[in-house]
Short mmCIF file of C-alpha atoms in Angstrom, two decimals:
data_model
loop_
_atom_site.label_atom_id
_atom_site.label_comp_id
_atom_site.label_asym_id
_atom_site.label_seq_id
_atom_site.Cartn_x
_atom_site.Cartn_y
_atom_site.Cartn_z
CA UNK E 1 31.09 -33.00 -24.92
CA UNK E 2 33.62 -33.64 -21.80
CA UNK E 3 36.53 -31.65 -21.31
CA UNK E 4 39.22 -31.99 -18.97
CA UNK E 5 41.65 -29.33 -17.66
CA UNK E 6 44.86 -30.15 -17.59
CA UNK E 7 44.82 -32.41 -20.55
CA UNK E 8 46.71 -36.09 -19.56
CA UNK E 9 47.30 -39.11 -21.06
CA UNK E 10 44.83 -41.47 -20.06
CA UNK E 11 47.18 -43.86 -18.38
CA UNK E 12 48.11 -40.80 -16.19
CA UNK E 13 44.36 -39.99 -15.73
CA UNK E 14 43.32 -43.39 -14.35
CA UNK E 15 46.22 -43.49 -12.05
CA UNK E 16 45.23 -39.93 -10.61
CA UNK E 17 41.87 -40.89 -9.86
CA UNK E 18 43.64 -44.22 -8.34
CA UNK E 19 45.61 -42.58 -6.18
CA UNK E 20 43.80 -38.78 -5.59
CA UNK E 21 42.98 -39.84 -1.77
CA UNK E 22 45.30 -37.73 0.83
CA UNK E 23 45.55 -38.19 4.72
CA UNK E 24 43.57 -41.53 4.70
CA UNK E 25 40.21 -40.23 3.24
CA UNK E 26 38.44 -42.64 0.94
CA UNK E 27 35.26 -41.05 -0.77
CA UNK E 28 32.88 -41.03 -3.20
CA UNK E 29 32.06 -39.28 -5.66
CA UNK E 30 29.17 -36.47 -4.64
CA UNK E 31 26.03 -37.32 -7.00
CA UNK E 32 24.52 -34.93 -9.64
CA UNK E 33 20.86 -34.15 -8.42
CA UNK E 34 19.13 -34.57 -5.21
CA UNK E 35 15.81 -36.24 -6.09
CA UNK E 36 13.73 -33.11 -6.69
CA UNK E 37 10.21 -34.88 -7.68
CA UNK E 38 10.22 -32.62 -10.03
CA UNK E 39 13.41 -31.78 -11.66
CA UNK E 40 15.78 -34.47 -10.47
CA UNK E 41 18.58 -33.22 -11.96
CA UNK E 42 18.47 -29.69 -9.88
CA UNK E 43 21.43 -29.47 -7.03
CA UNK E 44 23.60 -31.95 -6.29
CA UNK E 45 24.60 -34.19 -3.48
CA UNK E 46 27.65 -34.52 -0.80
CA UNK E 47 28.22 -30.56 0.50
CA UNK E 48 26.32 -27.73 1.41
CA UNK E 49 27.18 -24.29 -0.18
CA UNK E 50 27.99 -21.48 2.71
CA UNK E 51 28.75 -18.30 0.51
CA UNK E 52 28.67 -17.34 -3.38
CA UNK E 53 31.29 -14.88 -4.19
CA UNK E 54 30.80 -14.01 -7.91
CA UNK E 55 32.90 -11.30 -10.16
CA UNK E 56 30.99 -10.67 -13.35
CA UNK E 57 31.17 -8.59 -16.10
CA UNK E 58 28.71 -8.14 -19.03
CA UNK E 59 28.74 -6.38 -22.48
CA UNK E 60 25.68 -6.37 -24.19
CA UNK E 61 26.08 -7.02 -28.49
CA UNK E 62 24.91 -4.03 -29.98
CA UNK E 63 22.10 -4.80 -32.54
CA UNK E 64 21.70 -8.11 -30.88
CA UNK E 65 19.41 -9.64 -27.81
CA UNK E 66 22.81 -11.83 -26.93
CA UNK E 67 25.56 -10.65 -25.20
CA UNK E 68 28.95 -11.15 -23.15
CA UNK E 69 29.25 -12.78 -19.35
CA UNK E 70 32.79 -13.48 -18.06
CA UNK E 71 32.21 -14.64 -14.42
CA UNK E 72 34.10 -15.66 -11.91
CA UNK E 73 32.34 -17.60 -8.90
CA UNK E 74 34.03 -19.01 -5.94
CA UNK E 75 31.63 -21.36 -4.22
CA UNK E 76 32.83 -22.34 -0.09
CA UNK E 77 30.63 -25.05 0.41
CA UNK E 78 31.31 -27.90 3.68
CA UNK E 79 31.55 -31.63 2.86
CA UNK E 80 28.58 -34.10 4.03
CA UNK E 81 30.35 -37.35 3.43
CA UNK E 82 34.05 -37.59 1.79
CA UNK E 83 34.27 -36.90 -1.59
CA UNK E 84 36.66 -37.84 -4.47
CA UNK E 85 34.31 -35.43 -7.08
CA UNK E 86 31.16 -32.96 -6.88
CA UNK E 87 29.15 -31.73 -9.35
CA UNK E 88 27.74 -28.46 -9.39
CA UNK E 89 25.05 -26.99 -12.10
CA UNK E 90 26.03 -24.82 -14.87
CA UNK E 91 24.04 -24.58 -18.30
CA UNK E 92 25.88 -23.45 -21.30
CA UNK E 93 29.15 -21.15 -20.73
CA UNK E 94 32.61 -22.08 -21.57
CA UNK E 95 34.39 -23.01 -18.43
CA UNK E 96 38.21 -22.12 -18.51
CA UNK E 97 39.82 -23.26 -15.12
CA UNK E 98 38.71 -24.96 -11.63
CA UNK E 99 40.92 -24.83 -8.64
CA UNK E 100 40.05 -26.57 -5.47
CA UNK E 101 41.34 -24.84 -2.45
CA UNK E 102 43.66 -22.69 -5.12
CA UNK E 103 44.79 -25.87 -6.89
CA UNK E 104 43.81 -26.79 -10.59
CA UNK E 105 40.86 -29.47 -10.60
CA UNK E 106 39.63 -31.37 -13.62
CA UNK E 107 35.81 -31.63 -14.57
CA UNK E 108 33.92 -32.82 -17.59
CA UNK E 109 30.67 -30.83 -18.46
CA UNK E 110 27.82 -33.25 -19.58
CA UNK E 111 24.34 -31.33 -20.10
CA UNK E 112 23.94 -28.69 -16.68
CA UNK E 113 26.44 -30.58 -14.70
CA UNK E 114 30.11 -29.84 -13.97
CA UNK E 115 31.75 -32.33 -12.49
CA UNK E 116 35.26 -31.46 -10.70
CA UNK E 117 37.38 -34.03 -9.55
CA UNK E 118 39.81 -32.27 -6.67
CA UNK E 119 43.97 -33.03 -6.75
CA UNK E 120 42.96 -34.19 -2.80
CA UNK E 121 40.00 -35.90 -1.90
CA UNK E 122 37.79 -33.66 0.77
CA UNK E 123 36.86 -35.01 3.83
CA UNK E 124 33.07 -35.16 5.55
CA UNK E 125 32.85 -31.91 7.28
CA UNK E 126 35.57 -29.81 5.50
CA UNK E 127 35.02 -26.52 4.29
CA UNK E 128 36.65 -26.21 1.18
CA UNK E 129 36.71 -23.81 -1.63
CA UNK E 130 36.16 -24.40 -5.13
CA UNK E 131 36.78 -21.27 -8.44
CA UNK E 132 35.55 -21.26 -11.61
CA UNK E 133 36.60 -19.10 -14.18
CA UNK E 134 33.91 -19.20 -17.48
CA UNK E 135 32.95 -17.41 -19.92
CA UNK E 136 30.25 -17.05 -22.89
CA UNK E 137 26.58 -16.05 -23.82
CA UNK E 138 24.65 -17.01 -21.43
CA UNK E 139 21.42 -19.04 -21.99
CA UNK E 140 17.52 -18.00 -21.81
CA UNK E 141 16.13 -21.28 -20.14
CA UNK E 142 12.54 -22.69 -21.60
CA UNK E 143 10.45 -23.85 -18.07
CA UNK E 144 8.44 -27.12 -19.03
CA UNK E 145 5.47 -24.75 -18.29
CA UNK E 146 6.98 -22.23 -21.78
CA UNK E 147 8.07 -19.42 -19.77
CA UNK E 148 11.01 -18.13 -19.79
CA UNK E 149 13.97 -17.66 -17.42
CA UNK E 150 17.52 -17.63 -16.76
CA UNK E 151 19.78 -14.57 -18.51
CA UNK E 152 17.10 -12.72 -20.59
CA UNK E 153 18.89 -10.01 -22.52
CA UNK E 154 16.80 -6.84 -22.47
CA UNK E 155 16.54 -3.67 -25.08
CA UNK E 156 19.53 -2.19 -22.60
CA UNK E 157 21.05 -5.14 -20.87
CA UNK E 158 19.93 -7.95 -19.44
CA UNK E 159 17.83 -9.37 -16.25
CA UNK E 160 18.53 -13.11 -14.68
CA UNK E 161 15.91 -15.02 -12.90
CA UNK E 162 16.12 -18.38 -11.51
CA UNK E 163 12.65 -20.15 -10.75
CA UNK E 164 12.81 -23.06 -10.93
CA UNK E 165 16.49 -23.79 -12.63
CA UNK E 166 17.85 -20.75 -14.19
CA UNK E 167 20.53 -19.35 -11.61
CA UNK E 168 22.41 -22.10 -13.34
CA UNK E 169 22.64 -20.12 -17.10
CA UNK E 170 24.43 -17.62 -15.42
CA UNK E 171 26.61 -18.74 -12.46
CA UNK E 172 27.70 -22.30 -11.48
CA UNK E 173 25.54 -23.50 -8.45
CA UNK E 174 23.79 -26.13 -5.97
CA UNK E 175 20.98 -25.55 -8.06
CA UNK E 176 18.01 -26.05 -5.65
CA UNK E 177 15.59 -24.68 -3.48
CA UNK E 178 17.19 -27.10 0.00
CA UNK E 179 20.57 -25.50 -0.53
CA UNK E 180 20.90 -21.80 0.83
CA UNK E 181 24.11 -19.70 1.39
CA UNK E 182 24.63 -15.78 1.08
CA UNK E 183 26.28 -14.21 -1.68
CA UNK E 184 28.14 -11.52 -2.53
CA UNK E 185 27.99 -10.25 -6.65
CA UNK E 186 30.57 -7.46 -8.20
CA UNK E 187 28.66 -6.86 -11.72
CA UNK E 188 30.95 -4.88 -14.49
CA UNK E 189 28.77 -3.05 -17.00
CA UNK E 190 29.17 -0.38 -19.93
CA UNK E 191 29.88 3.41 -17.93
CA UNK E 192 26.18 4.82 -17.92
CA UNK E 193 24.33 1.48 -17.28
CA UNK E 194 23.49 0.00 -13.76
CA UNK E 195 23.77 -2.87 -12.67
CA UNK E 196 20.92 -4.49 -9.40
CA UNK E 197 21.27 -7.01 -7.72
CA UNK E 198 19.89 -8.52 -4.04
CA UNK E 199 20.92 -7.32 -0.49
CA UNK E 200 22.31 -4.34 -0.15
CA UNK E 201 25.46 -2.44 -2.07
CA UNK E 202 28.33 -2.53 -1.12
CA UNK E 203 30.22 -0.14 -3.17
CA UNK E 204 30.60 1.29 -6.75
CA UNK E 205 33.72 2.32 -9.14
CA UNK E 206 34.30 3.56 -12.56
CA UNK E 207 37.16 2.82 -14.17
CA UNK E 208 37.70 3.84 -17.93
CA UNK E 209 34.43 2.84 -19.70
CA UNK E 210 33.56 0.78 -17.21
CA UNK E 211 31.50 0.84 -13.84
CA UNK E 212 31.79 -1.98 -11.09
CA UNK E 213 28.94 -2.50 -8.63
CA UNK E 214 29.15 -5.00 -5.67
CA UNK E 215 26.38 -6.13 -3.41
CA UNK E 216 25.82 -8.61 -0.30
CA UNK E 217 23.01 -10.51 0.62
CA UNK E 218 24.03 -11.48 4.58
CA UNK E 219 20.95 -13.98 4.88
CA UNK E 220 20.58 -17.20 3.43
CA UNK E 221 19.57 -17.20 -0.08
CA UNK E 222 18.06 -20.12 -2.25
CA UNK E 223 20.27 -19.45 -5.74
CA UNK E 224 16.44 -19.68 -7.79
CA UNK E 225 16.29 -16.28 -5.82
CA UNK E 226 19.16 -14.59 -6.84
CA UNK E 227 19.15 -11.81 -9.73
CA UNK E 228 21.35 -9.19 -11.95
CA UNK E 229 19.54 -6.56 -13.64
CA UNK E 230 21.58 -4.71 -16.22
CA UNK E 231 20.46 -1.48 -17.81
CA UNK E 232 18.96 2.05 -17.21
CA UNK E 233 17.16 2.55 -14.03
CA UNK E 234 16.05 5.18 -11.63
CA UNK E 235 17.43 4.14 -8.34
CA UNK E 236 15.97 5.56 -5.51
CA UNK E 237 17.54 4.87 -1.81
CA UNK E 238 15.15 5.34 1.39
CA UNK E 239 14.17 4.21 4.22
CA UNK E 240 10.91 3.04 6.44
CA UNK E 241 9.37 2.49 9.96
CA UNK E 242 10.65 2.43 13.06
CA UNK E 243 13.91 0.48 11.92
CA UNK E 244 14.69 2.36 9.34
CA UNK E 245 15.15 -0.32 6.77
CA UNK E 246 16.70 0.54 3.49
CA UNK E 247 14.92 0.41 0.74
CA UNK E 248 16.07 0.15 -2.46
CA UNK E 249 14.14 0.82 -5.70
CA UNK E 250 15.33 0.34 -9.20
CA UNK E 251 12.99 1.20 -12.08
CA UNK E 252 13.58 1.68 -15.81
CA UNK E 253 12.81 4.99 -17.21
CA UNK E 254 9.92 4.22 -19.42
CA UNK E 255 8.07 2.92 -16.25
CA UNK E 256 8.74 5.34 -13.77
CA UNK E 257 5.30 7.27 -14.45
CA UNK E 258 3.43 4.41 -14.31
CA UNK E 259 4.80 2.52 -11.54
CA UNK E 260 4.51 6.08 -9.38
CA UNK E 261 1.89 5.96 -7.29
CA UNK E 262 1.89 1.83 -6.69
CA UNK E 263 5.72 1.61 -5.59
CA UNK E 264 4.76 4.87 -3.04
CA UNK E 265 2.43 2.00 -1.20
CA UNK E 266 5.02 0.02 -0.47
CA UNK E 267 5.72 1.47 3.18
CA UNK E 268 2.33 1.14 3.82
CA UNK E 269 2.22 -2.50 2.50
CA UNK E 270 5.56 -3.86 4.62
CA UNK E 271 4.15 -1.83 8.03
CA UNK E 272 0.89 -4.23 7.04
CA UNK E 273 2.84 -7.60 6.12
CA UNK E 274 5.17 -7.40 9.55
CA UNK E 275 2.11 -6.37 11.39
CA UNK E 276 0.35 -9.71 10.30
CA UNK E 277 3.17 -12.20 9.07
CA UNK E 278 5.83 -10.96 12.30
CA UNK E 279 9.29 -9.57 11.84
CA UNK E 280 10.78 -9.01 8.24
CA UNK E 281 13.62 -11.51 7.79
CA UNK E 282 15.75 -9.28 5.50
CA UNK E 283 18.16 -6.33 5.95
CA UNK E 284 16.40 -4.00 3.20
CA UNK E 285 13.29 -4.16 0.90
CA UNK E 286 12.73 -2.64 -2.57
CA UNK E 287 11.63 -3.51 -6.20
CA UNK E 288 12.94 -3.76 -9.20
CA UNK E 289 10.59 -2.53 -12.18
CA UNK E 290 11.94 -3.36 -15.48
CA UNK E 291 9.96 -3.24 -18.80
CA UNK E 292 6.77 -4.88 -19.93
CA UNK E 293 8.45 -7.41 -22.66
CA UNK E 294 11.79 -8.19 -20.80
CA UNK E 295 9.55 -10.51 -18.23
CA UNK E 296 6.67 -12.58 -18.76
CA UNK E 297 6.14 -12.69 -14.94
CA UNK E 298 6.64 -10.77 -11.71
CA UNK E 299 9.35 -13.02 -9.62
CA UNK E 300 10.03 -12.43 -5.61
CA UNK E 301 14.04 -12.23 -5.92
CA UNK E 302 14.89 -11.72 -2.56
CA UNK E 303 15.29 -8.69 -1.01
CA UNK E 304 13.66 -6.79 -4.41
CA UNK E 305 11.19 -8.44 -6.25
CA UNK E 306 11.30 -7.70 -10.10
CA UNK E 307 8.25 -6.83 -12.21
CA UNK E 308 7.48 -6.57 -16.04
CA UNK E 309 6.39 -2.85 -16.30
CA UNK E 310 4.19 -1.15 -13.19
CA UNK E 311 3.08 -3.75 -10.69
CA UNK E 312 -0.80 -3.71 -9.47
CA UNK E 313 -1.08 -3.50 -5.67
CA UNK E 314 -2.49 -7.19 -5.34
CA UNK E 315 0.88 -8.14 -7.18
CA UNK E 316 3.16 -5.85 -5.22
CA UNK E 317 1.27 -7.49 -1.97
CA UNK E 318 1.70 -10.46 -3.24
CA UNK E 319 5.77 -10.73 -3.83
CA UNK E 320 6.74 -8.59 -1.10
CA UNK E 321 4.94 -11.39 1.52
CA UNK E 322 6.95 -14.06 -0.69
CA UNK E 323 9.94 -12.80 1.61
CA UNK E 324 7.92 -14.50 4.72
CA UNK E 325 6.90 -17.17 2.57
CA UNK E 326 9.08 -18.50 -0.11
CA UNK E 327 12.48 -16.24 0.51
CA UNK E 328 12.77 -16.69 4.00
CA UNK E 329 10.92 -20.15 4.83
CA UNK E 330 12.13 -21.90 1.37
CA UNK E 331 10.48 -25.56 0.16
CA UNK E 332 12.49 -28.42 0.58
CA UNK E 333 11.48 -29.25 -3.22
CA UNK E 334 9.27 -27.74 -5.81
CA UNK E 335 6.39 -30.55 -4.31
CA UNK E 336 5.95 -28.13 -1.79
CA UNK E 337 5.54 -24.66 -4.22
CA UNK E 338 2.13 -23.94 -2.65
CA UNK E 339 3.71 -23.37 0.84
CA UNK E 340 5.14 -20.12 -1.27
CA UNK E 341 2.19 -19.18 -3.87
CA UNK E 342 -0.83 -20.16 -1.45
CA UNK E 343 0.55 -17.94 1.45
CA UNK E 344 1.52 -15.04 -1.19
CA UNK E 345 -2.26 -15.42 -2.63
CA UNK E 346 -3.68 -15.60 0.79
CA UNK E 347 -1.83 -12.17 1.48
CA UNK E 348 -3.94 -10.57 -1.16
CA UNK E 349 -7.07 -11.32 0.42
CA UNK E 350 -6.32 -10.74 3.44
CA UNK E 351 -5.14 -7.04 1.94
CA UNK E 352 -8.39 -6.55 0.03
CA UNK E 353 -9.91 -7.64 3.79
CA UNK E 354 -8.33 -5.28 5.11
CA UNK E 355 -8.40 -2.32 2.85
CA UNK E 356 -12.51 -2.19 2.15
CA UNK E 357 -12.28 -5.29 -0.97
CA UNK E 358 -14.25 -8.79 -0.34
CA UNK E 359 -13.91 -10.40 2.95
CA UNK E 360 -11.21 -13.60 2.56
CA UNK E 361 -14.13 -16.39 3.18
CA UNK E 362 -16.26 -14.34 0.59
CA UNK E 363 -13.30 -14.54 -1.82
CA UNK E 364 -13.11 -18.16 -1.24
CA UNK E 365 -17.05 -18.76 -1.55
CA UNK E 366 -17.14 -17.14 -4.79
CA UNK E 367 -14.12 -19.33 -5.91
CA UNK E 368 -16.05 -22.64 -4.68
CA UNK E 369 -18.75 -21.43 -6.71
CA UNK E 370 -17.43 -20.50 -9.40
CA UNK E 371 -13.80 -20.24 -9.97
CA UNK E 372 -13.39 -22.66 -13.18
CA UNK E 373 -14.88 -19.49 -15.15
CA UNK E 374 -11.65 -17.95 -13.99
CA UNK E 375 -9.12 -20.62 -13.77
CA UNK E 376 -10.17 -23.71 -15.22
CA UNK E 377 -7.93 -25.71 -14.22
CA UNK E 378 -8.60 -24.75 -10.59
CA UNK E 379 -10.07 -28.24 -9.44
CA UNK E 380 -7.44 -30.62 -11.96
CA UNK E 381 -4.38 -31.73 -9.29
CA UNK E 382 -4.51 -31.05 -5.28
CA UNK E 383 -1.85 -28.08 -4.51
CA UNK E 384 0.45 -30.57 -2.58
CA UNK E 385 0.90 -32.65 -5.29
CA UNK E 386 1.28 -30.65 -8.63
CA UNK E 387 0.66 -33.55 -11.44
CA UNK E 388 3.62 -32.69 -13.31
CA UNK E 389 6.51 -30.35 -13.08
CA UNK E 390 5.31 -27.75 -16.59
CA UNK E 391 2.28 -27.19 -13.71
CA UNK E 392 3.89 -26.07 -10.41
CA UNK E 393 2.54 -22.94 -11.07
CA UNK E 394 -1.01 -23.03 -11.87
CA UNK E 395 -3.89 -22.33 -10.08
CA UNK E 396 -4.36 -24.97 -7.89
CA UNK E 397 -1.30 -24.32 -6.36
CA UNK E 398 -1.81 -20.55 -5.94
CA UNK E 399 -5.61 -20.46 -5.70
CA UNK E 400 -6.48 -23.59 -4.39
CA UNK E 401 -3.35 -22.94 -1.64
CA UNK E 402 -4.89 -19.94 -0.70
CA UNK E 403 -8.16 -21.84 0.15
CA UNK E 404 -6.43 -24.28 2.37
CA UNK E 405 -5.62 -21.28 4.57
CA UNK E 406 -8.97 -20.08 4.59
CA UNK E 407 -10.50 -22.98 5.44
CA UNK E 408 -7.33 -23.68 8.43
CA UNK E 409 -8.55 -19.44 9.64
CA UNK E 410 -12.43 -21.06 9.69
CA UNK E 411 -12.02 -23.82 11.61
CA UNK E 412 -9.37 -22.37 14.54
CA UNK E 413 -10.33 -19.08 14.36
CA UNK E 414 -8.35 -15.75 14.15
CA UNK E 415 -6.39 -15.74 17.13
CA UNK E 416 -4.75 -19.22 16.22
CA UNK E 417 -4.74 -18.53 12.74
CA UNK E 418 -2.36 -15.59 13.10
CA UNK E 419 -0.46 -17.50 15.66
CA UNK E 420 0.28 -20.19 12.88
CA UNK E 421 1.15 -17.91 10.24
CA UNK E 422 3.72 -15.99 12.30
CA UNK E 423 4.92 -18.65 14.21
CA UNK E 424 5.58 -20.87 11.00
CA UNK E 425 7.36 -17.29 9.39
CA UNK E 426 9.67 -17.62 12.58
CA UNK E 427 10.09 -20.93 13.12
CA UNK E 428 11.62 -21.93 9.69
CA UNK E 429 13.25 -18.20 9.39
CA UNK E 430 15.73 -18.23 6.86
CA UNK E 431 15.25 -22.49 6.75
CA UNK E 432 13.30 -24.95 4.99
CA UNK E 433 10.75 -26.47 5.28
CA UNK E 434 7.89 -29.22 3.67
CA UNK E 435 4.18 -29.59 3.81
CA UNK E 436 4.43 -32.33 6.35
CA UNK E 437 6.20 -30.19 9.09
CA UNK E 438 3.77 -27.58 8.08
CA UNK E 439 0.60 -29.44 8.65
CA UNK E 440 1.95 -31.05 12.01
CA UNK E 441 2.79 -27.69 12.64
CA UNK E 442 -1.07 -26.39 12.36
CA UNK E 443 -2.22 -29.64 14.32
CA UNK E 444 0.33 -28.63 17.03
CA UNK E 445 -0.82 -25.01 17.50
CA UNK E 446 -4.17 -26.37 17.51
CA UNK E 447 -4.53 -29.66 18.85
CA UNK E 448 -8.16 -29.56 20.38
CA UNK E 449 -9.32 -29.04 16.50
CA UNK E 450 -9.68 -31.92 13.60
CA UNK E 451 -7.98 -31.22 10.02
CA UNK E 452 -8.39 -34.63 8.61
CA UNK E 453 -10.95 -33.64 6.10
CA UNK E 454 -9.05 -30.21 4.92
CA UNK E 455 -5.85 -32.52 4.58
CA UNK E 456 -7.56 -35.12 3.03
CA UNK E 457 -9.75 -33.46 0.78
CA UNK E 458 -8.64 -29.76 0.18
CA UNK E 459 -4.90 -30.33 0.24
CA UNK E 460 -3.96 -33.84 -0.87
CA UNK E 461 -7.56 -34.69 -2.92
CA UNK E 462 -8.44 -34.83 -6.35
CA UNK E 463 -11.23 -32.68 -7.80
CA UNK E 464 -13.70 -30.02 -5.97
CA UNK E 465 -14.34 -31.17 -2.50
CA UNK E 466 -18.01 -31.85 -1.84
CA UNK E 467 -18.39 -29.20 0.90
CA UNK E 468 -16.62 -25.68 0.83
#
């Protein structure tokens, strides 16, 4: 279904788009996807976003998993070529207005994109401004894998999470992983819920029955990282090391017991991740710990990762170093999802290393040996090329990721090893970044040593290798 706002004739339509151009520009319109190899339709082409501002406000249906979102989001995003339209991503919603640069704008909605056609064309390089006012239930998104993601309405409220594509059920976006900008999210709930979200707040006000939080995220953010969480939580406010960086922890009620003594490691596990991955790239840490069935997965939103009931330490490990790896150095598409999951599974050896567990290269040995009987699929697609997009996140590309490290710490050695992993964390800080600047990156650091074989046959070959 298309809609336009205003409605015109269609005579006057055709002769607006005719004659839109201002001061001599002459553009095109900005393209709906950018490629990804594996969702094609994700972000779109022509700008870059610089900043998110989004007003929300949610009411939860009582006696229903569905609920309310009225949003307001005003995108300022800079022009890469001239433009006459853009598109950006929104799934489901009502939209009710667009302005451009505080003038009305029609767009069309057909499937997740919103197309918006400017009174003025923009020009390559312009920073311009775009609002949009919507309104509706927002969607729970299906992944091609079956989980689940996007707005997820919870016994209490509601939690959003975006990998790969479901920031866009919630607010309308540049819907990829290559297009980063910093937000900042106001979030209206019900007087005696709270409301979460990433960086650090900002401020809080009641008003009548209703309470307004607002936070800001300063660093650049991919939008599959962003999240809300709605409900009742146990917010805790603290701070660690030397730096004294905030740390915020959110956790619902019923999990506060259990998630006790794990979340109390989590000094203890950022003093260990800077000490081996460099500087932390953020302005505060935390978690957010919701309930068992409002998740099927633990996700590293950035800033606070979110968990389904009381993380494990291995899990807590291993979304806390997605900041390094994932938040902070961000793929250039979903092709390159083990440069996030292999790093984040490496980190958990390296912890049980570290902390008495199995040595990394004895963790690996056993997995040669025998890791079908734990992941079967271990040895069915190389972790740089995933064989379809329902399997970005299966074992090969966490497992089979982390082995690629191991076997790049066997053949340099420790000293060059940790020089790569930092070095990479910095060099690409708050960036992105794909497999082939990563592996010229290794061969760089370490030019004396040859990694045609782990390239070839650990990282881009089919099957088990023949020799660990």
């Amino acid at each position: 279904m298309s809609r336009f706002a205003p409605v015109v004739p269609a005579a006057v339509t055709l002769l607006l788009t005719v004659t839109a151009c201002s001061g001599g520009v002459h553009g095109t319109p900005g393209g709906s996807g950018v490629h990804d190899p594996y969702f094609p339709k994700a972000g779109n082409g022509g700008y870059d976003v610089d900043h998110y501002d989004l007003k929300l406000a949610y009411t939860p249906v009582k006696g229903s998993r569905g609920g309310r979102l009225t949003g307001t989001a005003t995108v300022t995003a800079r022009a890469t070529k001239d433009l006459t339209a853009f598109d950006l991503d929104l799934k489901g919603m009502d939209v009710e207005d667009v302005t451009v640069e505080g003038r009305r704008a029609r767009f069309n909605r057909t499937g997740q994109e919103l197309t918006v056609r400017p009174h003025d064309d923009i020009a390559a390089a312009e920073t311009f401004r775009v609002t949009v006012r919507y309104s509706g239930t927002p969607e729970t998104i299906t992944d091609p894998d079956g989980s689940q993601e996007g707005w997820l309405p919870t016994a209490d409220g509601a939690l959003a999470l975006g990998e790969p594509t479901g920031s866009m059920a919630w607010f309308p976006c540049n819907n990829h992983p290559s297009d980063k900008a910093t937000y900042d999210i106001a979030i209206t709930v019900l007087k005696g819920l709270q409301a979460v979200s990433n960086g650090e707040p900002t401020g809080e006000r009641t008003s009548g029955n209703r309470t307004t939080s607002t936070w800001h995220t300063a660093e650049p953010m991919a939008s599959y990282l962003a999240t809300v969480a709605v409900g009742h939580y146990d917010i805790t406010r603290s701070t660690i090391g030397k730096d004294r960086l905030p740390v915020y922890v959110a956790v619902d009620p019923t999990e506060a017991k259990a998630a006790r003594k794990v979340l109390a490691k989590l000094p203890e596990i950022m003093e260990w991740e800077q000490y081996n991955f460099g500087p932390y790239p953020f302005s505060s840490t935390g978690a957010i710990v919701d309930r068992p069935q409002d998740a099927g997965y633990a996700l590293e939103t950035q800033n606070r990762p979110v968990f389904p009931g009381a993380p494990d330490t291995g899990t807590l490990v291993h979304e806390l170093a997605h900041q390094w790896y994932g938040d902070s150095v961000t793929p250039k598409t979903w092709r390159d999802m083990w440069l996030n999951e292999g790093f984040a599974t490496y980190a958990e050896w390296l912890w049980d290393e570290d902390h008495g567990g199995d040595t990394a290269q004895r963790t690996f040995d056993h997995l040669y040996a025998h890791g079908e009987d734990e992941y079967p699929d271990l040895w069915s697609f190389p972790p740089a090329r995933p064989s379809s997009a329902a399997h970005i996140s299966d074992a090969p590309v966490y497992v089979r990721g982390a082995m690629v490290l191991q076997q790049i710490r066997r053949t340099v050695g420790d000293d060059t090893f940790y020089d790569i992993v930092q070095g990479w964390a910095a060099a690409h800080r708050h960036g992105n970044a794909d497999t082939a600047e990563f592996t010229a990156y290794v061969e760089k650091k370490a030019p004396d040593k040859d990694f045609g074989a782990i390239w070839k046959d650990w990282l881009y070959g089919k099957g088990r290798p023949d020799h660990p």
